[in-house]
mmCIF file of C-alpha atoms in Angstrom:
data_model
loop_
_atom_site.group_PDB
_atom_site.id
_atom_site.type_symbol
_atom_site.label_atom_id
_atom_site.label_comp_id
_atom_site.label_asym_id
_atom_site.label_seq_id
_atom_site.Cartn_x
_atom_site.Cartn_y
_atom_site.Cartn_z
ATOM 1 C CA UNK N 1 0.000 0.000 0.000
ATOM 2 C CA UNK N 2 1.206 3.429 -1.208
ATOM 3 C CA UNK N 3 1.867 6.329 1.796
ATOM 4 C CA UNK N 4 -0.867 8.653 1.544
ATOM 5 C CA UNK N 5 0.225 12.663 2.174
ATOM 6 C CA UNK N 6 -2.622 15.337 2.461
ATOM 7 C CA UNK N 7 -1.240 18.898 2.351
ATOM 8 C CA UNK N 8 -3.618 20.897 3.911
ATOM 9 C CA UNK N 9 -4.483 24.241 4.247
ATOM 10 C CA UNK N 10 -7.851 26.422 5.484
ATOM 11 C CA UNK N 11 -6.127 29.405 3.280
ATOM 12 C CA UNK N 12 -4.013 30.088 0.432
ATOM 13 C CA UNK N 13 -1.270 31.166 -0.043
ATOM 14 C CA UNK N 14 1.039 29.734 2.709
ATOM 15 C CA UNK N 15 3.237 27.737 0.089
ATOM 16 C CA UNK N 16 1.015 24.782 0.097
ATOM 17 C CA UNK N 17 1.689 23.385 -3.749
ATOM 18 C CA UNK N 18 5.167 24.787 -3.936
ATOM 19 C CA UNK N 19 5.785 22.132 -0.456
ATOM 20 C CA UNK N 20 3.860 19.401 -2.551
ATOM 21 C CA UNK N 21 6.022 19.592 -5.964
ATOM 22 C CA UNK N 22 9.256 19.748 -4.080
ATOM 23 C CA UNK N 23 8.833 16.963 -1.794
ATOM 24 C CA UNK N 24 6.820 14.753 -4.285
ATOM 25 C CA UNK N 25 9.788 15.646 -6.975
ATOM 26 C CA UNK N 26 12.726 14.651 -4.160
ATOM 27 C CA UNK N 27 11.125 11.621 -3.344
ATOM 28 C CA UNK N 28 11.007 10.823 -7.287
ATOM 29 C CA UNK N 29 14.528 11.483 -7.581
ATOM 30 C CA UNK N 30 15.080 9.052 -4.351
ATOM 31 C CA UNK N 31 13.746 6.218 -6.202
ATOM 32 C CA UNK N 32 10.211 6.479 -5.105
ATOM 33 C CA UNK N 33 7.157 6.380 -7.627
ATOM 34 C CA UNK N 34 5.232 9.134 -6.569
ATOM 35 C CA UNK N 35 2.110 10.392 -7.514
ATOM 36 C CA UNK N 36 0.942 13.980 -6.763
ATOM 37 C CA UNK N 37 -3.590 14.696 -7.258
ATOM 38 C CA UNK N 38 -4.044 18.017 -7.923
ATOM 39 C CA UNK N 39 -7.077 18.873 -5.832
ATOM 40 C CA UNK N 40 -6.396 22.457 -5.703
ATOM 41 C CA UNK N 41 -8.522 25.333 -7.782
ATOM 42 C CA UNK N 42 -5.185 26.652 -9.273
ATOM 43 C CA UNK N 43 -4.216 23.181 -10.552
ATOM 44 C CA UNK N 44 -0.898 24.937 -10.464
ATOM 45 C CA UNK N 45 1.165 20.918 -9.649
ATOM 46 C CA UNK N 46 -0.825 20.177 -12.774
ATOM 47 C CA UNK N 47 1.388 22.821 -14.633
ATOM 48 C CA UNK N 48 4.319 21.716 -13.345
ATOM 49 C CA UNK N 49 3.727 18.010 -13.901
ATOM 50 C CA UNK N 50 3.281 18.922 -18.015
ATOM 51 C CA UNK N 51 6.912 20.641 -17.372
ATOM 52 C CA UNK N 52 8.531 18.628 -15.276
ATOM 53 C CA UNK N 53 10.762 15.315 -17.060
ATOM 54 C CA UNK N 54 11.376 13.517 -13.943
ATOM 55 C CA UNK N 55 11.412 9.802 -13.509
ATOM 56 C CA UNK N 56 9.147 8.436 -11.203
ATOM 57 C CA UNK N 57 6.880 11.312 -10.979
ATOM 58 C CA UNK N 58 3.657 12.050 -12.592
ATOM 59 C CA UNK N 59 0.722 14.386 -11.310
ATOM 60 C CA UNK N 60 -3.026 13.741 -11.894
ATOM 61 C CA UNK N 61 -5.158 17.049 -12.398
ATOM 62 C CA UNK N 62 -8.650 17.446 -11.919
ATOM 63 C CA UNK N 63 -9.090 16.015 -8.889
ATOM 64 C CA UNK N 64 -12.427 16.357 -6.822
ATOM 65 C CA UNK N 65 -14.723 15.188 -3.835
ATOM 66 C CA UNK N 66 -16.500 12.724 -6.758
ATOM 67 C CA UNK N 67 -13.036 11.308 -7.461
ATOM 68 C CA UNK N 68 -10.121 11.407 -4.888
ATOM 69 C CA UNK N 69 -11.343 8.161 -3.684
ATOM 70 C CA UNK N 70 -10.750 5.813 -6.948
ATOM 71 C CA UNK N 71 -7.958 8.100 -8.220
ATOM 72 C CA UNK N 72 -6.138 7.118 -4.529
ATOM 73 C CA UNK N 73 -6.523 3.592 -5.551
ATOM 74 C CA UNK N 74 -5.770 4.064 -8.952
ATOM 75 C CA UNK N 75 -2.517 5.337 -8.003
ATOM 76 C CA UNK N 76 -2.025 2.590 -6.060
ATOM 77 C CA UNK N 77 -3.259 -0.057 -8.496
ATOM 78 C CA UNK N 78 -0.313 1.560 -10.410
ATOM 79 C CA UNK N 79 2.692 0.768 -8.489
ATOM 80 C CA UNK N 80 2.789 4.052 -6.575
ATOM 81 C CA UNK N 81 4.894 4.224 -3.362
ATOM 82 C CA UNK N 82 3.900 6.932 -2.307
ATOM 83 C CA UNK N 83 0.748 9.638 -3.102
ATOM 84 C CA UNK N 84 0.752 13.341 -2.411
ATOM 85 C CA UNK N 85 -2.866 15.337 -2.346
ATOM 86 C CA UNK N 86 -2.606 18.780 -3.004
ATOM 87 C CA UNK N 87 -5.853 20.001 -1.224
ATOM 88 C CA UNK N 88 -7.841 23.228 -1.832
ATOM 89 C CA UNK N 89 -7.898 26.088 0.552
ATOM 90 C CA UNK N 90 -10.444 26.383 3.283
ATOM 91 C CA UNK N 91 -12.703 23.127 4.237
ATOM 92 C CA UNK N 92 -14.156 20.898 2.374
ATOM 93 C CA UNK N 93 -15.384 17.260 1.291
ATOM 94 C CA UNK N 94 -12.746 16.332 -0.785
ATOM 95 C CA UNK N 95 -10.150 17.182 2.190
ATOM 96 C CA UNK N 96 -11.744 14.998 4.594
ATOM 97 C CA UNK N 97 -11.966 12.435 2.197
ATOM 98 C CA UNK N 98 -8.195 12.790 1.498
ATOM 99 C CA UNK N 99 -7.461 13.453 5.060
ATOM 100 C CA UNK N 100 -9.586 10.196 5.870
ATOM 101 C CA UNK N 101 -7.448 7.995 3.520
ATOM 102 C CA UNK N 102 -4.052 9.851 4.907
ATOM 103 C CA UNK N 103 -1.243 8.669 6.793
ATOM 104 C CA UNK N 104 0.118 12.083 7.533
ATOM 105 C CA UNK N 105 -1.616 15.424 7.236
ATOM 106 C CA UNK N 106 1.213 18.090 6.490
ATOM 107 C CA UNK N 107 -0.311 21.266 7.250
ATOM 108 C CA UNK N 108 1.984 24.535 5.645
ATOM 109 C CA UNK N 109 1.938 27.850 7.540
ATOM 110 C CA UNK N 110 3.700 30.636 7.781
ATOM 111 C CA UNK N 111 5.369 32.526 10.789
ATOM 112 C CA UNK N 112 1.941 34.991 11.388
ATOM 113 C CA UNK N 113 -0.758 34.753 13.824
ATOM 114 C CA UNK N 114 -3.478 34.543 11.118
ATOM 115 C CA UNK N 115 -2.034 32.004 9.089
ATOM 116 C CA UNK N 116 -1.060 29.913 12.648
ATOM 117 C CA UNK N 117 -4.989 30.377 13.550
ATOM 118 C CA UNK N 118 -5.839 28.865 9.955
ATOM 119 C CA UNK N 119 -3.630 26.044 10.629
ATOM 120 C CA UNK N 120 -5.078 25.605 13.755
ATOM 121 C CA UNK N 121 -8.549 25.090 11.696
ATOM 122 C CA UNK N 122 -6.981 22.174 9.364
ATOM 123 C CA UNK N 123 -5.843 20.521 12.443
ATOM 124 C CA UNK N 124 -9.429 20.173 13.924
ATOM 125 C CA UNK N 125 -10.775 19.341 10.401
ATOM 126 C CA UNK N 126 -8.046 16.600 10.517
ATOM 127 C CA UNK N 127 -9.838 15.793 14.040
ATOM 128 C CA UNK N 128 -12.957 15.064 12.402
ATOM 129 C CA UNK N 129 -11.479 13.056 9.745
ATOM 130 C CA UNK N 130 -9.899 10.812 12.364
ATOM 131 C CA UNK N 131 -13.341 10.810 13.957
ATOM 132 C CA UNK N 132 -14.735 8.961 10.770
ATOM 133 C CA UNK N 133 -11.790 6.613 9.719
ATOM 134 C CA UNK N 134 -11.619 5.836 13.794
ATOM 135 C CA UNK N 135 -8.242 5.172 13.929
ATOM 136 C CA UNK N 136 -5.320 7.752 14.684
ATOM 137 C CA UNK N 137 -4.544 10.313 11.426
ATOM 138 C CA UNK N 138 -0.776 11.774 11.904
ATOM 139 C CA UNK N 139 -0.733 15.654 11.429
ATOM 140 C CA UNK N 140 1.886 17.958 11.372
ATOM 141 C CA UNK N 141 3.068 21.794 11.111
ATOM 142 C CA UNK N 142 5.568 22.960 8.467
ATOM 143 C CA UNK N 143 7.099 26.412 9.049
ATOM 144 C CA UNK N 144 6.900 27.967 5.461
ATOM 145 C CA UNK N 145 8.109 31.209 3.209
ATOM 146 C CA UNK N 146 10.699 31.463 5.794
ATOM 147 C CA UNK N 147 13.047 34.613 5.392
ATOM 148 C CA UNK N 148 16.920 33.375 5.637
ATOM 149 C CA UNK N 149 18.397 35.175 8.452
ATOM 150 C CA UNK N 150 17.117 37.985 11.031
ATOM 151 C CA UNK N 151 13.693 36.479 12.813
ATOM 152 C CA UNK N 152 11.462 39.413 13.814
ATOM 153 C CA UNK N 153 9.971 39.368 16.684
ATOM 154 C CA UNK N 154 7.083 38.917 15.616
ATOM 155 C CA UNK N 155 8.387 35.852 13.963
ATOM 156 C CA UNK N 156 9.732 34.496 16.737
ATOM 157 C CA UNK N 157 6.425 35.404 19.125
ATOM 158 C CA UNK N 158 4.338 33.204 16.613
ATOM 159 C CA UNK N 159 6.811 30.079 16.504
ATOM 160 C CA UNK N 160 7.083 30.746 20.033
ATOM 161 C CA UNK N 161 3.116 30.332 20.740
ATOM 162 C CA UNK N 162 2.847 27.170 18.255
ATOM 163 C CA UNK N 163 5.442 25.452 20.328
ATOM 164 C CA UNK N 164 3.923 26.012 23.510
ATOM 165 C CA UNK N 165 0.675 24.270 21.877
ATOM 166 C CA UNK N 166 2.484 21.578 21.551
ATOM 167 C CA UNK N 167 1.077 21.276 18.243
ATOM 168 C CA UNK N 168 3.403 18.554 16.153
ATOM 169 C CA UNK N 169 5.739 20.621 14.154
ATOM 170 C CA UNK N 170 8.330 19.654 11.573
ATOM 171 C CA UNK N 171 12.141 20.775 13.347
ATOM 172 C CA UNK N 172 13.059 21.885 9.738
ATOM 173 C CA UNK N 173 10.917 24.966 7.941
ATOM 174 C CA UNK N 174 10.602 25.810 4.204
ATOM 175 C CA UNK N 175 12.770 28.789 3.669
ATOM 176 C CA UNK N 176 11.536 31.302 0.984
ATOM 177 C CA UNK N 177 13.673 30.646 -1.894
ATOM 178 C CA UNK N 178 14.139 32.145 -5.342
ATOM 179 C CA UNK N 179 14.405 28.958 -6.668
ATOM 180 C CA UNK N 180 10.929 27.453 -5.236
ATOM 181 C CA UNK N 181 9.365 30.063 -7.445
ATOM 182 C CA UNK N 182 11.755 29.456 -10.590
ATOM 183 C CA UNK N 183 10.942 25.732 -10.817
ATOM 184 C CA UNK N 184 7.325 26.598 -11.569
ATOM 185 C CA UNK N 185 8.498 28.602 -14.538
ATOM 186 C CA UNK N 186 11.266 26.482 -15.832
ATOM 187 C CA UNK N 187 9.993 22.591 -14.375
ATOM 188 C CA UNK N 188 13.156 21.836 -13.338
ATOM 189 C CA UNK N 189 13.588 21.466 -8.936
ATOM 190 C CA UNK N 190 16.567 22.504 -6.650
ATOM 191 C CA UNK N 191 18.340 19.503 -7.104
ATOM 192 C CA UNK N 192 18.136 19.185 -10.737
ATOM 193 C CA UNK N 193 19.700 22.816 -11.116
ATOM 194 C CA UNK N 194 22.121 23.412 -8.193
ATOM 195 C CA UNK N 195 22.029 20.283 -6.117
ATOM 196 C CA UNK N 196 24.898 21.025 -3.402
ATOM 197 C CA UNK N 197 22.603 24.884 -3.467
ATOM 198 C CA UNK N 198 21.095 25.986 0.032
ATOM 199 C CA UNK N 199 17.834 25.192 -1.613
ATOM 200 C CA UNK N 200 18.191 21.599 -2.517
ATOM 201 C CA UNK N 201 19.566 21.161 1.113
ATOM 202 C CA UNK N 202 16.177 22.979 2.746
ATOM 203 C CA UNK N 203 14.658 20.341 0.573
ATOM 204 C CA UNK N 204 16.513 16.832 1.269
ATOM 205 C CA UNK N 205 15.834 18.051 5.042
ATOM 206 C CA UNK N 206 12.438 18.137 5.187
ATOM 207 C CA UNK N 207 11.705 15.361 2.612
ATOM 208 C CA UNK N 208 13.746 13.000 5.407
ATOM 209 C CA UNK N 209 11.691 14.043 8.251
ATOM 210 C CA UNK N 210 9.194 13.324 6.518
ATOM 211 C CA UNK N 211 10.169 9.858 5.903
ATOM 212 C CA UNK N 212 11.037 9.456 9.307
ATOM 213 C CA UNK N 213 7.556 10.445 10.236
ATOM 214 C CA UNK N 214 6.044 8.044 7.878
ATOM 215 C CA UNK N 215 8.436 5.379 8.581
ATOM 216 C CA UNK N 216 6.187 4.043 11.938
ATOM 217 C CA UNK N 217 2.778 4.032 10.199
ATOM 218 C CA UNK N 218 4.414 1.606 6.881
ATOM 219 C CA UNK N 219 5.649 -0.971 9.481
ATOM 220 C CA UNK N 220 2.370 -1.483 11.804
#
């Protein structure tokens, strides 16, 4: 059985499909078949999937409440290891569907009190989810758009406040990178054009934690 990701968000703009395509396209490059449905309005993975020549990788647009379910097993039926869902903003069927199917729920935010309220949301969304598939749903914060260097204090206050939650929160955060936005002009990721960059290392980070976190639920 493929490892199910839902990347969740109750707003846009936090960096939500520009997490998806880099960790789906790292895990590619690992040796992983990965398969990414594009669930969100934008379809903007969809874009990069018609760019992109990866191995390994392949997105699926279109995706929708009436179809997340078979296109989930589809991708499995396929060979997939491992299947990213890039959700749309805000709540919605489709997202507890996906969330309901999920092994981890990555939830993007960045360092502001509105966006950490909003994640806050897709965390009790991911509540109910677990609720109807009555067994435990993994969820997790990822820090993201993250300035390199000075924190403001504001900043800080924020991360500060989500720790003392003790919400479950990724070590590593998503800096904001020139690249990230680059790749969705040119297809090509970090790693493919500067792979010993600062970016592809922000990248490789993450992407392990995340198969730490996932490592647990694939050998129950």
């Amino acid at each position: 059985m493929a490892a199910t990701i839902a990347v969740a968000s109750a707003k846009g703009g936090c960096g939500k499909t520009t997490t998806v395509i880099l960790l789906a396209t790292y895990l590619a490059q690992a040796g992983y078949r990965v398969t990414v449905l594009d669930g969100d309005i934008n379809q903007h993975a969809a874009a990069f999937g018609l760019l992109s020549d990866l191995d390994n990788f392949r997105v699926v647009p279109d995706i929708t409440e009436a179809n997340v379910l078979r296109a989930i097993r589809t991708a499995e039926a396929d060979g997939a290891d491992v299947v990213i869902i890039d959700l749309p903003g805000g709540t919605s069927v489709l997202s507890l569907k996906a969330m309901h199917c999920a092994h981890l729920v990555l939830i993007p935010t960045q360092t502001s009190l509105p966006d950490v309220k909003d994640a806050v949301k897709t965390t009790q969304q991911v509540d109910d989810a677990q609720e109807m598939a009555r067994i435990p749903i993994q969820r997790a914060l990822l820090w993201t758009r993250v300035p390199a260097g000075f924190e403001s204090v504001s900043a800080r206050h924020v991360r500060q406040h989500v720790e003392a939650m003790d919400l479950p929160l990724f070590r590593t955060a998503l800096m904001e990178r020139a690249a990230y936005r680059e790749m969705h002009v040119t297809g090509k990721t970090p790693a493919q054009t500067d792979p010993m960059g600062a970016a592809a290392a922000n990248v490789a980070a993450i992407a392990e934690e995340l198969l730490a976190r996932l490592t647990p639920k694939e050998n129950a």
